[in-house]
Amino acid sequence: MELGSQIKKYRTDRALSQEALAEKLYVSRQTISNWENDKSYPDAKSLLLLSDVLQTSIDHLIKGDVEIMKERVAAEDKRDFERAGKIYGALLLITVLSMIPLIRLLGGLGEAVWLLLMAATLGAAFLVEKKKKQYDIQTYKEVIAFSEGTKLDDLEKMKEEAKRPYQKVLFAVLSGLLIFLVLRVVDLFF
């Protein structure tokens, strides 16, 4: 984090001791020391007072930290999206592969278990779609770029947005075919 070094730099530029700065901010000298050594972080009120006392903008105080925070948030977003995708993939695979064995082995109870698995899979799919909407990624190329931590340029983004309606129609048709095939397999075994 750069905030601590920025506080120290502006404080020494203004010829203020830690005690003098602490007095102006209504905090202890130890608090100033902790901020400067990145052991703690000032709250919003203290940041406002700091910018006023040190005669600089909050932006100048925390600019480096903002970039670091953006990188951390982006990494967390990527991790959350990948985790949701893995959960959905695993549930989908289990749901598809377990349908016939569950129904054959457990009968009505197997159907209930399979329906619970299907509900969990749909919940995970909803979560993935929510994340895709949150990060404005819909097409395969956009998902891959997001997973790699990059973004598509404006022209590529426009091309991918133009594909979205066609991909949704194709997805609906393929989903219908998959449901038809599953029902045919169920008819063959029952």
PDB file of C-alpha atoms in Angstrom, residues 2-190:
ATOM      1  CA  GLU A   2       1.210   3.493  -0.731  1.00  0.00           C
ATOM      2  CA  LEU A   3      -1.035   5.486   1.573  1.00  0.00           C
ATOM      3  CA  GLY A   4       1.358   5.202   4.517  1.00  0.00           C
ATOM      4  CA  SER A   5       4.293   6.531   2.529  1.00  0.00           C
ATOM      5  CA  GLN A   6       2.102   9.302   1.086  1.00  0.00           C
ATOM      6  CA  ILE A   7       0.985  10.414   4.563  1.00  0.00           C
ATOM      7  CA  LYS A   8       4.600  10.460   5.748  1.00  0.00           C
ATOM      8  CA  LYS A   9       5.758  12.360   2.639  1.00  0.00           C
ATOM      9  CA  TYR A  10       3.091  15.071   2.918  1.00  0.00           C
ATOM     10  CA  ARG A  11       3.548  15.280   6.708  1.00  0.00           C
ATOM     11  CA  THR A  12       7.310  15.831   6.416  1.00  0.00           C
ATOM     12  CA  ASP A  13       6.817  18.269   3.508  1.00  0.00           C
ATOM     13  CA  ARG A  14       4.628  20.345   5.871  1.00  0.00           C
ATOM     14  CA  ALA A  15       7.224  20.019   8.656  1.00  0.00           C
ATOM     15  CA  LEU A  16       4.719  18.322  10.942  1.00  0.00           C
ATOM     16  CA  SER A  17       5.666  15.770  13.559  1.00  0.00           C
ATOM     17  CA  GLN A  18       3.489  12.723  14.097  1.00  0.00           C
ATOM     18  CA  GLU A  19       2.306  14.300  17.355  1.00  0.00           C
ATOM     19  CA  ALA A  20       1.350  17.584  15.646  1.00  0.00           C
ATOM     20  CA  LEU A  21      -0.540  15.773  12.873  1.00  0.00           C
ATOM     21  CA  ALA A  22      -2.267  13.529  15.407  1.00  0.00           C
ATOM     22  CA  GLU A  23      -3.398  16.584  17.365  1.00  0.00           C
ATOM     23  CA  LYS A  24      -4.905  18.196  14.248  1.00  0.00           C
ATOM     24  CA  LEU A  25      -6.716  14.962  13.337  1.00  0.00           C
ATOM     25  CA  TYR A  26      -7.914  14.199  16.883  1.00  0.00           C
ATOM     26  CA  VAL A  27      -6.149  10.825  16.938  1.00  0.00           C
ATOM     27  CA  SER A  28      -3.144   9.448  18.827  1.00  0.00           C
ATOM     28  CA  ARG A  29       0.450   9.626  17.641  1.00  0.00           C
ATOM     29  CA  GLN A  30       0.396   5.811  17.555  1.00  0.00           C
ATOM     30  CA  THR A  31      -2.488   5.944  15.066  1.00  0.00           C
ATOM     31  CA  ILE A  32      -0.424   8.147  12.741  1.00  0.00           C
ATOM     32  CA  SER A  33       2.507   5.748  13.106  1.00  0.00           C
ATOM     33  CA  ASN A  34       0.240   2.798  12.291  1.00  0.00           C
ATOM     34  CA  TRP A  35      -1.056   4.568   9.178  1.00  0.00           C
ATOM     35  CA  GLU A  36       2.440   5.454   8.006  1.00  0.00           C
ATOM     36  CA  ASN A  37       3.655   1.880   8.546  1.00  0.00           C
ATOM     37  CA  ASP A  38       0.577   0.403   6.819  1.00  0.00           C
ATOM     38  CA  LYS A  39      -0.514  -1.376  10.000  1.00  0.00           C
ATOM     39  CA  SER A  40      -3.955   0.217   9.792  1.00  0.00           C
ATOM     40  CA  TYR A  41      -5.919   2.364   7.394  1.00  0.00           C
ATOM     41  CA  PRO A  42      -7.646   5.692   8.152  1.00  0.00           C
ATOM     42  CA  ASP A  43     -11.430   5.784   7.981  1.00  0.00           C
ATOM     43  CA  ALA A  44     -13.278   8.110   5.578  1.00  0.00           C
ATOM     44  CA  LYS A  45     -13.547  10.953   8.098  1.00  0.00           C
ATOM     45  CA  SER A  46      -9.837  10.770   8.871  1.00  0.00           C
ATOM     46  CA  LEU A  47      -8.991  10.744   5.147  1.00  0.00           C
ATOM     47  CA  LEU A  48     -10.995  13.933   4.683  1.00  0.00           C
ATOM     48  CA  LEU A  49      -9.212  15.586   7.597  1.00  0.00           C
ATOM     49  CA  LEU A  50      -5.842  14.338   6.336  1.00  0.00           C
ATOM     50  CA  SER A  51      -6.392  15.826   2.894  1.00  0.00           C
ATOM     51  CA  ASP A  52      -7.403  19.132   4.476  1.00  0.00           C
ATOM     52  CA  VAL A  53      -4.527  19.311   6.978  1.00  0.00           C
ATOM     53  CA  LEU A  54      -1.916  18.112   4.462  1.00  0.00           C
ATOM     54  CA  GLN A  55      -3.353  20.425   1.780  1.00  0.00           C
ATOM     55  CA  THR A  56      -3.717  17.756  -0.876  1.00  0.00           C
ATOM     56  CA  SER A  57      -6.580  15.826  -2.422  1.00  0.00           C
ATOM     57  CA  ILE A  58      -7.717  12.433  -1.211  1.00  0.00           C
ATOM     58  CA  ASP A  59      -6.962  11.218  -4.719  1.00  0.00           C
ATOM     59  CA  HIS A  60      -3.282  12.143  -4.330  1.00  0.00           C
ATOM     60  CA  LEU A  61      -3.147  10.442  -0.946  1.00  0.00           C
ATOM     61  CA  ILE A  62      -4.610   7.124  -2.055  1.00  0.00           C
ATOM     62  CA  LYS A  63      -3.980   6.988  -5.821  1.00  0.00           C
ATOM     63  CA  GLY A  64      -1.557   4.078  -5.593  1.00  0.00           C
ATOM     64  CA  ASP A  65      -3.863   2.267  -3.198  1.00  0.00           C
ATOM     65  CA  VAL A  66      -6.793   2.689  -5.573  1.00  0.00           C
ATOM     66  CA  GLU A  67      -4.879   0.839  -8.299  1.00  0.00           C
ATOM     67  CA  ILE A  68      -3.927  -1.932  -5.878  1.00  0.00           C
ATOM     68  CA  MET A  69      -7.546  -2.175  -4.682  1.00  0.00           C
ATOM     69  CA  LYS A  70      -8.792  -2.367  -8.275  1.00  0.00           C
ATOM     70  CA  GLU A  71      -6.405  -5.242  -8.968  1.00  0.00           C
ATOM     71  CA  ARG A  72      -7.530  -7.066  -5.816  1.00  0.00           C
ATOM     72  CA  VAL A  73     -11.209  -6.583  -6.667  1.00  0.00           C
ATOM     73  CA  ALA A  74     -10.627  -7.794 -10.237  1.00  0.00           C
ATOM     74  CA  ALA A  75      -8.829 -10.892  -8.947  1.00  0.00           C
ATOM     75  CA  GLU A  76     -11.642 -11.586  -6.459  1.00  0.00           C
ATOM     76  CA  ASP A  77     -14.269 -11.120  -9.195  1.00  0.00           C
ATOM     77  CA  LYS A  78     -12.424 -13.558 -11.442  1.00  0.00           C
ATOM     78  CA  ARG A  79     -12.102 -16.082  -8.609  1.00  0.00           C
ATOM     79  CA  ASP A  80     -15.816 -15.780  -7.728  1.00  0.00           C
ATOM     80  CA  PHE A  81     -16.846 -16.241 -11.355  1.00  0.00           C
ATOM     81  CA  GLU A  82     -14.584 -19.259 -11.830  1.00  0.00           C
ATOM     82  CA  ARG A  83     -15.807 -20.832  -8.574  1.00  0.00           C
ATOM     83  CA  ALA A  84     -19.447 -20.365  -9.601  1.00  0.00           C
ATOM     84  CA  GLY A  85     -18.686 -21.885 -13.012  1.00  0.00           C
ATOM     85  CA  LYS A  86     -16.971 -24.922 -11.488  1.00  0.00           C
ATOM     86  CA  ILE A  87     -19.848 -25.512  -9.062  1.00  0.00           C
ATOM     87  CA  TYR A  88     -22.360 -25.254 -11.891  1.00  0.00           C
ATOM     88  CA  GLY A  89     -20.342 -27.608 -14.115  1.00  0.00           C
ATOM     89  CA  ALA A  90     -19.986 -30.217 -11.386  1.00  0.00           C
ATOM     90  CA  LEU A  91     -23.680 -30.066 -10.470  1.00  0.00           C
ATOM     91  CA  LEU A  92     -24.725 -30.292 -14.119  1.00  0.00           C
ATOM     92  CA  LEU A  93     -22.534 -33.353 -14.681  1.00  0.00           C
ATOM     93  CA  ILE A  94     -23.809 -35.056 -11.521  1.00  0.00           C
ATOM     94  CA  THR A  95     -27.418 -34.230 -12.401  1.00  0.00           C
ATOM     95  CA  VAL A  96     -27.160 -35.634 -15.928  1.00  0.00           C
ATOM     96  CA  LEU A  97     -25.255 -38.771 -14.962  1.00  0.00           C
ATOM     97  CA  SER A  98     -27.293 -39.611 -11.871  1.00  0.00           C
ATOM     98  CA  MET A  99     -30.811 -39.367 -13.285  1.00  0.00           C
ATOM     99  CA  ILE A 100     -31.294 -42.944 -14.499  1.00  0.00           C
ATOM    100  CA  PRO A 101     -29.332 -44.686 -11.692  1.00  0.00           C
ATOM    101  CA  LEU A 102     -31.181 -42.752  -8.995  1.00  0.00           C
ATOM    102  CA  ILE A 103     -34.606 -43.474 -10.451  1.00  0.00           C
ATOM    103  CA  ARG A 104     -33.782 -47.131 -11.139  1.00  0.00           C
ATOM    104  CA  LEU A 105     -32.283 -47.811  -7.726  1.00  0.00           C
ATOM    105  CA  LEU A 106     -34.480 -45.714  -5.468  1.00  0.00           C
ATOM    106  CA  GLY A 107     -37.705 -45.305  -7.426  1.00  0.00           C
ATOM    107  CA  GLY A 108     -39.804 -42.394  -6.128  1.00  0.00           C
ATOM    108  CA  LEU A 109     -37.154 -41.392  -3.607  1.00  0.00           C
ATOM    109  CA  GLY A 110     -34.608 -41.321  -6.440  1.00  0.00           C
ATOM    110  CA  GLU A 111     -36.864 -38.985  -8.403  1.00  0.00           C
ATOM    111  CA  ALA A 112     -37.075 -36.667  -5.391  1.00  0.00           C
ATOM    112  CA  VAL A 113     -33.282 -36.697  -4.952  1.00  0.00           C
ATOM    113  CA  TRP A 114     -32.800 -36.053  -8.668  1.00  0.00           C
ATOM    114  CA  LEU A 115     -35.260 -33.133  -8.556  1.00  0.00           C
ATOM    115  CA  LEU A 116     -33.298 -31.649  -5.636  1.00  0.00           C
ATOM    116  CA  LEU A 117     -30.090 -32.007  -7.651  1.00  0.00           C
ATOM    117  CA  MET A 118     -31.818 -30.333 -10.597  1.00  0.00           C
ATOM    118  CA  ALA A 119     -32.956 -27.460  -8.381  1.00  0.00           C
ATOM    119  CA  ALA A 120     -29.393 -26.998  -7.064  1.00  0.00           C
ATOM    120  CA  THR A 121     -28.069 -27.051 -10.641  1.00  0.00           C
ATOM    121  CA  LEU A 122     -30.600 -24.434 -11.727  1.00  0.00           C
ATOM    122  CA  GLY A 123     -29.640 -22.295  -8.714  1.00  0.00           C
ATOM    123  CA  ALA A 124     -25.975 -22.525  -9.691  1.00  0.00           C
ATOM    124  CA  ALA A 125     -26.848 -21.679 -13.308  1.00  0.00           C
ATOM    125  CA  PHE A 126     -28.769 -18.641 -12.080  1.00  0.00           C
ATOM    126  CA  LEU A 127     -25.730 -17.562 -10.038  1.00  0.00           C
ATOM    127  CA  VAL A 128     -23.435 -17.906 -13.081  1.00  0.00           C
ATOM    128  CA  GLU A 129     -25.849 -15.892 -15.235  1.00  0.00           C
ATOM    129  CA  LYS A 130     -26.071 -13.222 -12.536  1.00  0.00           C
ATOM    130  CA  LYS A 131     -22.266 -12.972 -12.458  1.00  0.00           C
ATOM    131  CA  LYS A 132     -22.119 -12.820 -16.278  1.00  0.00           C
ATOM    132  CA  LYS A 133     -24.607  -9.965 -16.250  1.00  0.00           C
ATOM    133  CA  GLN A 134     -22.746  -8.208 -13.430  1.00  0.00           C
ATOM    134  CA  TYR A 135     -19.465  -8.307 -15.372  1.00  0.00           C
ATOM    135  CA  ASP A 136     -21.157  -7.754 -18.778  1.00  0.00           C
ATOM    136  CA  ILE A 137     -19.864 -10.982 -20.286  1.00  0.00           C
ATOM    137  CA  GLN A 138     -22.154 -13.180 -22.336  1.00  0.00           C
ATOM    138  CA  THR A 139     -20.304 -14.758 -25.229  1.00  0.00           C
ATOM    139  CA  TYR A 140     -17.635 -17.418 -24.980  1.00  0.00           C
ATOM    140  CA  LYS A 141     -14.933 -14.995 -26.117  1.00  0.00           C
ATOM    141  CA  GLU A 142     -15.933 -12.471 -23.447  1.00  0.00           C
ATOM    142  CA  VAL A 143     -15.903 -15.162 -20.748  1.00  0.00           C
ATOM    143  CA  ILE A 144     -12.432 -16.330 -21.818  1.00  0.00           C
ATOM    144  CA  ALA A 145     -11.093 -12.751 -21.848  1.00  0.00           C
ATOM    145  CA  PHE A 146     -12.543 -12.139 -18.372  1.00  0.00           C
ATOM    146  CA  SER A 147     -11.032 -15.386 -17.063  1.00  0.00           C
ATOM    147  CA  GLU A 148      -7.623 -14.328 -18.391  1.00  0.00           C
ATOM    148  CA  GLY A 149      -7.966 -10.952 -16.678  1.00  0.00           C
ATOM    149  CA  THR A 150      -8.142  -8.995 -19.935  1.00  0.00           C
ATOM    150  CA  LYS A 151     -10.840  -7.063 -21.733  1.00  0.00           C
ATOM    151  CA  LEU A 152     -11.894  -7.018 -25.349  1.00  0.00           C
ATOM    152  CA  ASP A 153     -11.209  -3.830 -27.274  1.00  0.00           C
ATOM    153  CA  ASP A 154     -14.207  -1.776 -28.447  1.00  0.00           C
ATOM    154  CA  LEU A 155     -14.434  -3.370 -31.909  1.00  0.00           C
ATOM    155  CA  GLU A 156     -14.239  -6.924 -30.558  1.00  0.00           C
ATOM    156  CA  LYS A 157     -16.813  -6.020 -27.883  1.00  0.00           C
ATOM    157  CA  MET A 158     -19.215  -4.728 -30.547  1.00  0.00           C
ATOM    158  CA  LYS A 159     -18.760  -7.922 -32.594  1.00  0.00           C
ATOM    159  CA  GLU A 160     -19.444 -10.081 -29.538  1.00  0.00           C
ATOM    160  CA  GLU A 161     -22.527  -8.043 -28.591  1.00  0.00           C
ATOM    161  CA  ALA A 162     -23.862  -8.574 -32.121  1.00  0.00           C
ATOM    162  CA  LYS A 163     -23.527 -12.366 -31.621  1.00  0.00           C
ATOM    163  CA  ARG A 164     -25.526 -12.438 -28.383  1.00  0.00           C
ATOM    164  CA  PRO A 165     -29.043 -12.669 -29.893  1.00  0.00           C
ATOM    165  CA  TYR A 166     -28.004 -15.510 -32.209  1.00  0.00           C
ATOM    166  CA  GLN A 167     -26.283 -17.375 -29.419  1.00  0.00           C
ATOM    167  CA  LYS A 168     -29.374 -17.120 -27.228  1.00  0.00           C
ATOM    168  CA  VAL A 169     -31.580 -18.591 -29.970  1.00  0.00           C
ATOM    169  CA  LEU A 170     -29.053 -21.366 -30.590  1.00  0.00           C
ATOM    170  CA  PHE A 171     -28.873 -22.053 -26.840  1.00  0.00           C
ATOM    171  CA  ALA A 172     -32.674 -22.297 -26.624  1.00  0.00           C
ATOM    172  CA  VAL A 173     -32.841 -24.718 -29.567  1.00  0.00           C
ATOM    173  CA  LEU A 174     -30.038 -26.893 -28.195  1.00  0.00           C
ATOM    174  CA  SER A 175     -31.651 -26.914 -24.745  1.00  0.00           C
ATOM    175  CA  GLY A 176     -34.926 -28.060 -26.304  1.00  0.00           C
ATOM    176  CA  LEU A 177     -33.124 -30.846 -28.167  1.00  0.00           C
ATOM    177  CA  LEU A 178     -31.335 -31.934 -24.998  1.00  0.00           C
ATOM    178  CA  ILE A 179     -34.608 -32.097 -23.073  1.00  0.00           C
ATOM    179  CA  PHE A 180     -36.181 -34.099 -25.913  1.00  0.00           C
ATOM    180  CA  LEU A 181     -33.249 -36.565 -25.861  1.00  0.00           C
ATOM    181  CA  VAL A 182     -33.401 -36.932 -22.077  1.00  0.00           C
ATOM    182  CA  LEU A 183     -37.123 -37.654 -22.244  1.00  0.00           C
ATOM    183  CA  ARG A 184     -36.545 -40.261 -24.990  1.00  0.00           C
ATOM    184  CA  VAL A 185     -33.858 -41.958 -22.861  1.00  0.00           C
ATOM    185  CA  VAL A 186     -36.201 -41.990 -19.888  1.00  0.00           C
ATOM    186  CA  ASP A 187     -38.940 -43.545 -22.050  1.00  0.00           C
ATOM    187  CA  LEU A 188     -36.554 -46.267 -23.204  1.00  0.00           C
ATOM    188  CA  PHE A 189     -35.614 -47.250 -19.659  1.00  0.00           C
ATOM    189  CA  PHE A 190     -39.045 -46.919 -18.088  1.00  0.00           C
TER     190      PHE A 190
END
